Short mmCIF file of C-alpha atoms and ligand atoms in Angstrom, two decimals:
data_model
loop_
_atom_site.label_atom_id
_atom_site.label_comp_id
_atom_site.label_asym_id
_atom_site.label_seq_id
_atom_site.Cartn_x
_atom_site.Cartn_y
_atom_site.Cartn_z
CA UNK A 18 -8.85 18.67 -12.24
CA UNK A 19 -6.38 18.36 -9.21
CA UNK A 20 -5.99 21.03 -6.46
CA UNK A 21 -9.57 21.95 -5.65
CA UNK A 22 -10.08 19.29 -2.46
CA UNK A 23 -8.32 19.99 0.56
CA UNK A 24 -6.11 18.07 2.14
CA UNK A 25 -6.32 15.66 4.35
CA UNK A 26 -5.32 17.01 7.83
CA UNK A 27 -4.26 15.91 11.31
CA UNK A 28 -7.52 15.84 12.75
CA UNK A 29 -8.77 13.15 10.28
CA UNK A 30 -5.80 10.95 10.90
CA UNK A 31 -6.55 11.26 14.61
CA UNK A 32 -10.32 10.71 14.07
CA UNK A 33 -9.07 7.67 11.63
CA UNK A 34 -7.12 6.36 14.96
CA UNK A 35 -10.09 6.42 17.28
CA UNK A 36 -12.31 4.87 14.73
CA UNK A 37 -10.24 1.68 13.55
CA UNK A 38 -8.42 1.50 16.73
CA UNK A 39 -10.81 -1.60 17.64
CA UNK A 40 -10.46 -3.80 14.25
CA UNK A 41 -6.68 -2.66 13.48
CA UNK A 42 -3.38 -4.29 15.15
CA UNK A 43 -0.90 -1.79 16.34
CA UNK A 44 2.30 -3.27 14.55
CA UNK A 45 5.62 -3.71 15.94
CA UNK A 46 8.84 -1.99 14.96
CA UNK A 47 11.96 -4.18 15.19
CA UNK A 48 15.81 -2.29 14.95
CA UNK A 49 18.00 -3.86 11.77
CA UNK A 50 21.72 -3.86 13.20
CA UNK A 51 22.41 -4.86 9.94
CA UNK A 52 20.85 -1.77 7.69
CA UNK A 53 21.96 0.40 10.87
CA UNK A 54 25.72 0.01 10.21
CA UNK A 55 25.16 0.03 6.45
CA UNK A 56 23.45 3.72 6.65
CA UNK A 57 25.69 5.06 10.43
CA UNK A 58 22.43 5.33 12.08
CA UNK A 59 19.69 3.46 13.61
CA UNK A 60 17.19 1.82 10.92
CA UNK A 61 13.63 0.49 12.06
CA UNK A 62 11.14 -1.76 10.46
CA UNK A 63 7.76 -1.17 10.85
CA UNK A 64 6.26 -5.03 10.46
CA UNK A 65 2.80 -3.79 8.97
CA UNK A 66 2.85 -7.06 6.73
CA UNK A 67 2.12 -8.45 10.36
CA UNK A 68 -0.80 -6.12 10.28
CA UNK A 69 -4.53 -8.08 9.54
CA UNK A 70 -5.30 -9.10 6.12
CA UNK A 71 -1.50 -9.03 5.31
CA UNK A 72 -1.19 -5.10 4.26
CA UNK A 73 -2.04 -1.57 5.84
CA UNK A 74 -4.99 -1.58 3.36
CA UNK A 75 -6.56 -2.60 6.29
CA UNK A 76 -6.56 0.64 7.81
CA UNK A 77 -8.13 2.54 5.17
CA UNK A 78 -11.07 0.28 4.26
CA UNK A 79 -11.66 0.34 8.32
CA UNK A 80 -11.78 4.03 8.35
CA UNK A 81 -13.71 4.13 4.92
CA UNK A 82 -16.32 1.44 6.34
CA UNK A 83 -16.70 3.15 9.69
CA UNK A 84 -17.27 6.61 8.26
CA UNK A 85 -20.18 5.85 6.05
CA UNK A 86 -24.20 6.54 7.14
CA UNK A 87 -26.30 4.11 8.58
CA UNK A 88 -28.28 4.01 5.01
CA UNK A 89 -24.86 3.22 3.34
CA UNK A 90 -23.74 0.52 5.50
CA UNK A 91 -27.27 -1.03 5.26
CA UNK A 92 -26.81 -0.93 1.01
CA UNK A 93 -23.19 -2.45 1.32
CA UNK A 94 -19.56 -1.69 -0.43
CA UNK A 95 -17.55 -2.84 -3.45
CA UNK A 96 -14.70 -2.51 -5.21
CA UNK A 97 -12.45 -3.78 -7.55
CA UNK A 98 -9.54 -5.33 -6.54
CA UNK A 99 -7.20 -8.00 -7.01
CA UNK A 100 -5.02 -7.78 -4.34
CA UNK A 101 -4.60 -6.63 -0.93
CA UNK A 102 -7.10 -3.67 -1.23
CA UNK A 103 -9.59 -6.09 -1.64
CA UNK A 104 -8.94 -8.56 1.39
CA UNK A 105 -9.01 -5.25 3.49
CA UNK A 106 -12.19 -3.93 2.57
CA UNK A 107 -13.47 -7.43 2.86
CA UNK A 108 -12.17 -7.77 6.34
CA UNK A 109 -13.26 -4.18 7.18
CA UNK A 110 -16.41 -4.99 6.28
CA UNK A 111 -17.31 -8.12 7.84
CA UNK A 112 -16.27 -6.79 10.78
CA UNK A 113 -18.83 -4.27 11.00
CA UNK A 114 -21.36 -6.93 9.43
CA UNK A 115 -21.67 -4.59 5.97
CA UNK A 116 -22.38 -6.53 2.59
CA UNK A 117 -19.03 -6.28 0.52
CA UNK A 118 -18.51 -7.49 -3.27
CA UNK A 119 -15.68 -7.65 -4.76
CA UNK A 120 -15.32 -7.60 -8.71
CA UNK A 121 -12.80 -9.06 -10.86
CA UNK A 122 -12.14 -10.09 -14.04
CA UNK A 123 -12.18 -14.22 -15.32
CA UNK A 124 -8.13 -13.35 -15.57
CA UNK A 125 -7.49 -13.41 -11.45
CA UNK A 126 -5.74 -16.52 -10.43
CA UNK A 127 -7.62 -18.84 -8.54
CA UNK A 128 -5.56 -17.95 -5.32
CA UNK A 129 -6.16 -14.57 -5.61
CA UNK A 130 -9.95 -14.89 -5.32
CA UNK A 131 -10.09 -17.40 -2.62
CA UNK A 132 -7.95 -15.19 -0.80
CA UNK A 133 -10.68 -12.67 -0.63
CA UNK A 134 -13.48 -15.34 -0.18
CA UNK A 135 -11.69 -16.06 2.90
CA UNK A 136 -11.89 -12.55 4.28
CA UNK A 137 -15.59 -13.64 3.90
CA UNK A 138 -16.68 -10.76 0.82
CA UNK A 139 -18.48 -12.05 -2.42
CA UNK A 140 -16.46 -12.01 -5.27
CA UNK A 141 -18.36 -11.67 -8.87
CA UNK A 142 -16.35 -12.85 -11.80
CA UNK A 143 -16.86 -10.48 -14.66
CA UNK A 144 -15.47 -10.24 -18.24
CA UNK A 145 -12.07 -10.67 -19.49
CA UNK A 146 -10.15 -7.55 -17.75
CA UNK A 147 -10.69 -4.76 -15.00
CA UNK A 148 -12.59 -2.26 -17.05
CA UNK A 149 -15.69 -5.28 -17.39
CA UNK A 150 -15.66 -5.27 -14.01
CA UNK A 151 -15.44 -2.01 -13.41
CA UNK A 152 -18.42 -1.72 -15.31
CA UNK A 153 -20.58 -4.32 -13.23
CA UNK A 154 -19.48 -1.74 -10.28
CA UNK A 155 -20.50 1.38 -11.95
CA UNK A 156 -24.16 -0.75 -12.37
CA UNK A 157 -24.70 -2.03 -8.63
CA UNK A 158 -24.10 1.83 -7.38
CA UNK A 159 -26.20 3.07 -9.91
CA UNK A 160 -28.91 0.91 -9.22
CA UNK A 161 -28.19 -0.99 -5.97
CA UNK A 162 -27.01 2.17 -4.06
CA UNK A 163 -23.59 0.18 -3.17
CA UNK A 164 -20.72 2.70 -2.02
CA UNK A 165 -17.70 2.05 -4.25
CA UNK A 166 -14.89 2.24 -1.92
CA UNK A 167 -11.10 3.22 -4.21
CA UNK A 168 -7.70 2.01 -3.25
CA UNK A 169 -6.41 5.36 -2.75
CA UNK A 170 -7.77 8.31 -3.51
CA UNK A 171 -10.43 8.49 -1.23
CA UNK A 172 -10.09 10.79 2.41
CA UNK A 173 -11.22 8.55 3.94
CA UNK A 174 -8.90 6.00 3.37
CA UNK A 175 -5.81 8.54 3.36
CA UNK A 176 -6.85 8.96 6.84
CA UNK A 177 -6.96 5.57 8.12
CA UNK A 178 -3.39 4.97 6.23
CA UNK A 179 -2.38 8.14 7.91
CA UNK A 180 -3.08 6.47 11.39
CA UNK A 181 0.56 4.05 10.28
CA UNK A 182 2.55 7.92 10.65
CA UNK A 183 1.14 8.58 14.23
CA UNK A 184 1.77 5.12 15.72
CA UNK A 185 5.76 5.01 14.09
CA UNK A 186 5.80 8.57 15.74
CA UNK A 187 5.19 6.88 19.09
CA UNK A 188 7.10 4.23 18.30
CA UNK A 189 10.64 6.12 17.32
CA UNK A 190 10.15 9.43 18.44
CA UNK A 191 13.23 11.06 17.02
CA UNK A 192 12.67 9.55 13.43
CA UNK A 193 14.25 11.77 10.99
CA UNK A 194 13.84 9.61 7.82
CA UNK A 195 10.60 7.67 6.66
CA UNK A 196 10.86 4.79 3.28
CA UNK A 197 7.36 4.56 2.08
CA UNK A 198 6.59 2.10 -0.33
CA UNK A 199 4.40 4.33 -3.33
CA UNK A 200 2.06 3.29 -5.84
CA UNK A 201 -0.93 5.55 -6.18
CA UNK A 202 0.32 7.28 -3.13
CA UNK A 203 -2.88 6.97 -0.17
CA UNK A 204 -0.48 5.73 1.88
CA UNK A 205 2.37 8.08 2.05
CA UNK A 206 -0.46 10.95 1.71
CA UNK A 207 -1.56 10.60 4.93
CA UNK A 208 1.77 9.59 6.43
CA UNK A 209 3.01 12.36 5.28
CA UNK A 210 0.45 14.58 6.27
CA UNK A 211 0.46 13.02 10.13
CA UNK A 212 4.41 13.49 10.39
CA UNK A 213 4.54 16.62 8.38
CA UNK A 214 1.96 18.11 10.84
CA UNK A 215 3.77 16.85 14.04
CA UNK A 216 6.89 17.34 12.85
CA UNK A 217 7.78 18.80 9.64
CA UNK A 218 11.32 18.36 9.76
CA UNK A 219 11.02 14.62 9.37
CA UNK A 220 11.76 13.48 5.62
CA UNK A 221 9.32 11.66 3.81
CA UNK A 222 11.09 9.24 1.01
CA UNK A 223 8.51 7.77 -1.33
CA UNK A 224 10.37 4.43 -2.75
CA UNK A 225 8.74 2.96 -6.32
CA UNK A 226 9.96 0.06 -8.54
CA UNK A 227 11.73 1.44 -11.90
CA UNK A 228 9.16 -0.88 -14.25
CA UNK A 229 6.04 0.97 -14.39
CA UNK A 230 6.23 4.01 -11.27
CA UNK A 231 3.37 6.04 -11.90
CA UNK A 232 3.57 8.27 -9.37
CA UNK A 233 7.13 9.10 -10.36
CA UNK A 234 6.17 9.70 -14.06
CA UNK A 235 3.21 11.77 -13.17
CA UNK A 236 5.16 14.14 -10.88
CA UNK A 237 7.57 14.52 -13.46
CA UNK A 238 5.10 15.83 -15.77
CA UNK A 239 3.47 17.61 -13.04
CA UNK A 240 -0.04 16.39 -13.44
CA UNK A 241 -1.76 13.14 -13.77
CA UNK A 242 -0.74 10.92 -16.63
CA UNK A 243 -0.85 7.17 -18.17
CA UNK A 244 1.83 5.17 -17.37
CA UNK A 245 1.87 1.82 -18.68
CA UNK A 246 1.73 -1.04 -16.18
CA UNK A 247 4.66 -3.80 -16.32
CA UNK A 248 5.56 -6.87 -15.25
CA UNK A 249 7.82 -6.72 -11.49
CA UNK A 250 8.30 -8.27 -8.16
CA UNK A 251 6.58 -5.39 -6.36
CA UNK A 252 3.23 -6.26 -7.93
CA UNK A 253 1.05 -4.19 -5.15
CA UNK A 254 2.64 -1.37 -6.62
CA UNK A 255 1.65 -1.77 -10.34
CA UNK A 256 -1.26 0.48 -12.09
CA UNK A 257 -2.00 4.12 -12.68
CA UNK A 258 -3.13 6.89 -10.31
CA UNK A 259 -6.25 7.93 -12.45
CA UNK A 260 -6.59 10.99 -14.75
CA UNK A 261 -8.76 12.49 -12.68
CA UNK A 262 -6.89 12.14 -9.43
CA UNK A 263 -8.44 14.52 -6.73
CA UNK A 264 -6.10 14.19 -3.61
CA UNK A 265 -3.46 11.84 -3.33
CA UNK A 266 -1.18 13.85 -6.74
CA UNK A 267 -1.57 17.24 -4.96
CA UNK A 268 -0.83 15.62 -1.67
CA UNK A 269 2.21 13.87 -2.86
CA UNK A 270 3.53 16.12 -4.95
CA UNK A 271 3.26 18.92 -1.94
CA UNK A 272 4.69 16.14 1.10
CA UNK A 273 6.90 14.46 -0.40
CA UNK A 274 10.04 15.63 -0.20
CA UNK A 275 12.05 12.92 -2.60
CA UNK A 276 10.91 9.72 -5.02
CA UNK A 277 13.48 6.88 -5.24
CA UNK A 278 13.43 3.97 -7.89
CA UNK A 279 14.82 0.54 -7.21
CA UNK A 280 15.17 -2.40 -9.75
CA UNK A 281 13.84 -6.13 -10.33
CA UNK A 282 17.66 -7.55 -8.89
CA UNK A 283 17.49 -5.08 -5.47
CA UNK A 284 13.39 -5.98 -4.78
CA UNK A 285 14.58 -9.77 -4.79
CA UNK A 286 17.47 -8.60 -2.71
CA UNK A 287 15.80 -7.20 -0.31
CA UNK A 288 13.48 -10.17 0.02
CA UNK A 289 16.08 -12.64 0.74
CA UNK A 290 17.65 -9.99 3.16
CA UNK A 291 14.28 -9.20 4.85
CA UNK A 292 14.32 -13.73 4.94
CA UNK A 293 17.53 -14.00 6.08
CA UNK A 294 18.82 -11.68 8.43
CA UNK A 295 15.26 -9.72 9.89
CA UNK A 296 13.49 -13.22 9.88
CA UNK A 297 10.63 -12.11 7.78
CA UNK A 298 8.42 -12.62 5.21
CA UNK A 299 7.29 -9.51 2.77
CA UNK A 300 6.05 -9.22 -0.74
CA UNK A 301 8.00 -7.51 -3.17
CA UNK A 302 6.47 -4.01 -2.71
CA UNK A 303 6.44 -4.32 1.00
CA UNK A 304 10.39 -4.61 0.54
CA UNK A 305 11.46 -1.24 -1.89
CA UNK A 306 12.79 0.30 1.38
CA UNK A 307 15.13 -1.78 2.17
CA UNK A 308 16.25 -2.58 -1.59
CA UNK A 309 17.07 1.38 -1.71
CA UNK A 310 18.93 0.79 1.83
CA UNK A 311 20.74 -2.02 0.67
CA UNK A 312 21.80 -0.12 -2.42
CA UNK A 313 23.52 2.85 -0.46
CA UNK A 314 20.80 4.98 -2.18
CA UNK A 315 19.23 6.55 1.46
CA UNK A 316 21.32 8.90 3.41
CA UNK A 317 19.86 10.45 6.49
CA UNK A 318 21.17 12.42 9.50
CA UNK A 319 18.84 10.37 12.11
CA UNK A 320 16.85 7.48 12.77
CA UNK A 321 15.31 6.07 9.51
CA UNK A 322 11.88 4.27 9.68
CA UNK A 323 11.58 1.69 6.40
CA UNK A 324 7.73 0.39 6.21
CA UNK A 325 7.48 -3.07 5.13
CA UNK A 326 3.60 -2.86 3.92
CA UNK A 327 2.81 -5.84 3.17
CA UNK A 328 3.30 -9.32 3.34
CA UNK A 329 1.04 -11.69 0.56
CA UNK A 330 3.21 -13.47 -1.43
CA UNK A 331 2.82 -16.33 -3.41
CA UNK A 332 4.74 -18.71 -1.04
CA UNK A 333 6.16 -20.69 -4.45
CA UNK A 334 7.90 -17.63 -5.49
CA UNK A 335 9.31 -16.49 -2.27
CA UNK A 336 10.84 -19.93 -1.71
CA UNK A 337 12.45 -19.75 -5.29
CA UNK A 338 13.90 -15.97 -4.22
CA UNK A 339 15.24 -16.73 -0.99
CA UNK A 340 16.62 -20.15 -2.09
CA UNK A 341 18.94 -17.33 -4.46
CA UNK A 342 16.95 -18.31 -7.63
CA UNK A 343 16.79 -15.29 -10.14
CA UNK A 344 13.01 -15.16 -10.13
CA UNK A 345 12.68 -12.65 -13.45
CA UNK A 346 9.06 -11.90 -13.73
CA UNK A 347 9.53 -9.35 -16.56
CA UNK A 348 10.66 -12.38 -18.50
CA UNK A 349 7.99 -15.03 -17.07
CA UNK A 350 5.03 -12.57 -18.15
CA UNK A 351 6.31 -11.78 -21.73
C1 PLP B 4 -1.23 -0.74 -1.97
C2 PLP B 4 0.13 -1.09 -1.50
C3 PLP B 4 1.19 -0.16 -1.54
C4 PLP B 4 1.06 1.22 -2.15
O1 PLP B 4 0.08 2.01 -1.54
P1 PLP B 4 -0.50 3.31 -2.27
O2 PLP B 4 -1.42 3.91 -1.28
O3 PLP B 4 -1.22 2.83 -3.51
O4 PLP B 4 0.65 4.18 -2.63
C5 PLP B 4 2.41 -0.53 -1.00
N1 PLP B 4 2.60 -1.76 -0.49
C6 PLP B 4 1.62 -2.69 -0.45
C7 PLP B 4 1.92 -4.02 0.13
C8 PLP B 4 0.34 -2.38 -0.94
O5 PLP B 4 -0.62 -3.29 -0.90
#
């Protein structure tokens, strides 16, 4: 069942800004001359892969840590993850000295789980794929009282995402576009719902890879449904948004006011552009904005704001894009 929660409102974003204001970095924004003459107006970058732990997951698993009881901290959280979810909540909760475990399948490269080591969680190695692990989760709530802590749709979490719309407010005032990179859609749920409550004019542009965009396929059908996961370059972006979806569907599908698709070729575009000419380094889903920028498919009658949300990629692979390789992970995974 969707449309029975309400949604996540101002007041929790601003809540969510108080409460991970001492853990979370305030990220730059940096002006593209480049993407600004390509689109006839001025076109920001918010650097959150410069953000702690690499992604704005950060900010969720902050505000998801900080708003649980005393008895739930004391019992610890988990979650399965394999990416940058994970080395938030593992950073979140260190930093408020809170157990954290992180489950994942025998499958997870090597770098993958000493990435979240680092970030100082345990990680338990369970079965062959996610829904093993899944399963060792679903046992320490049941009878270790952890707190299972989701990628996305959680309020929680939307919140502390959220808090990334109020700072770019502050940051570009007169922002009349926002690119936000979409998978199952926390974060441009509570973007949308800070800017939308400031100031609804403001367009919200969700921006998904074509191989596998849930979100996309579910608001097509107009409720939640499966969506097979692929192979692509924007690999934070992969996976469904759950059948029984309680916030971040209605949210999206109420906020967002248009859902653009980019390819394999414009992701590894945009890397080398986001290398070359903004000096930076982002992962494939952190750059979807800019591949719809670069490929004339954004048109806006203001300021644009394109979030760059993350930054963890495997350094190998980046080198091999920017050095103008055609890095074809559809065809390295089959
Ligand atoms: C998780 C993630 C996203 C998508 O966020 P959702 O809240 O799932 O829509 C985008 N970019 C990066 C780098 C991510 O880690």
């Amino acid at each position: 069942m969707t449309g029975q929660h309400s949604f996540v409102d101002l007041a929790e974003i601003e809540q969510a800004r108080a409460a991970i204001a001492g853990t979370v970095r305030l990220t730059p924004v940096n002006l593209s001359p480049q993407l600004s003459d390509l689109v006839g107006q001025p076109v920001h970058l918010k650097l959150e892969h410069t953000q702690i732990t690499g992604s704005f997951k950060l900010r969720g698993a902050t505000n998801a840590v900080a708003s649980l009881s005393d008895d739930e901290k004391r019992r610890g959280v988990i979650a399965v993850s394999t990416g940058n979810h994970g080395r938030g909540l593992a950073f979140a909760a260190k930093a408020s000295g809170v157990k954290c475990i992180i489950c994942m399948s025998k499958l997870v490269p090597q770098a993958k789980i000493d990435g979240i080591r680092a970030q100082g969680a345990e990680v338990r190695i369970i079965g062959r794929s996610q829904d093993e692990a899944q399963e060792e989760v679903a046992r320490l709530v049941a009878d270790d009282g952890m707190t299972m802590i989701p990628p996305f749709d959680h309020r929680a979490v939307i919140a502390g995402q959220g808090t990334l719309g109020l700072e770019l407010l502050d940051q570009i005032p007169d922002v009349a576009t926002v690119l936000v990179p979409l998978s199952g859609g926390g974060l441009i749920s509570g973007v949308a719902a800070a800017l939308k409550a400031r100031r609804p004019d403001i367009r919200i542009i969700g921006i998904s890879m074509e191989r596998g965009a849930a979100m996309h396929e579910c608001l097509k059908a107009g409720r939640p449904v499966h969506v097979e996961e692929l192979a692509t370059l924007a690999d934070s972006l992969g996976g469904g948004i759950g059948l029984d979806n309680t916030l971040t569907f209605a949210m999206t599908s109420k906020l967002v006011d248009e859902v653009v698709l980019v390819s394999e070729t414009e992701i590894a575009a945009a890397i080398r552009h986001i290398y070359w000419q903004e000096r930076q380094i982002v992962e494939g889903s952190g750059a979807v904005g800019v591949a719809a920028l670069l490929a004339g498919r954004i048109k806006s009658a203001g300021p644009v704001v394109s979030i760059l949300s993350g930054g963890n990629i495997d350094m190998n692979q980046h080198f091999r894009i920017i050095s103008g390789e055609d890095v074809d992970v559809t065809r390295e995974a089959a």
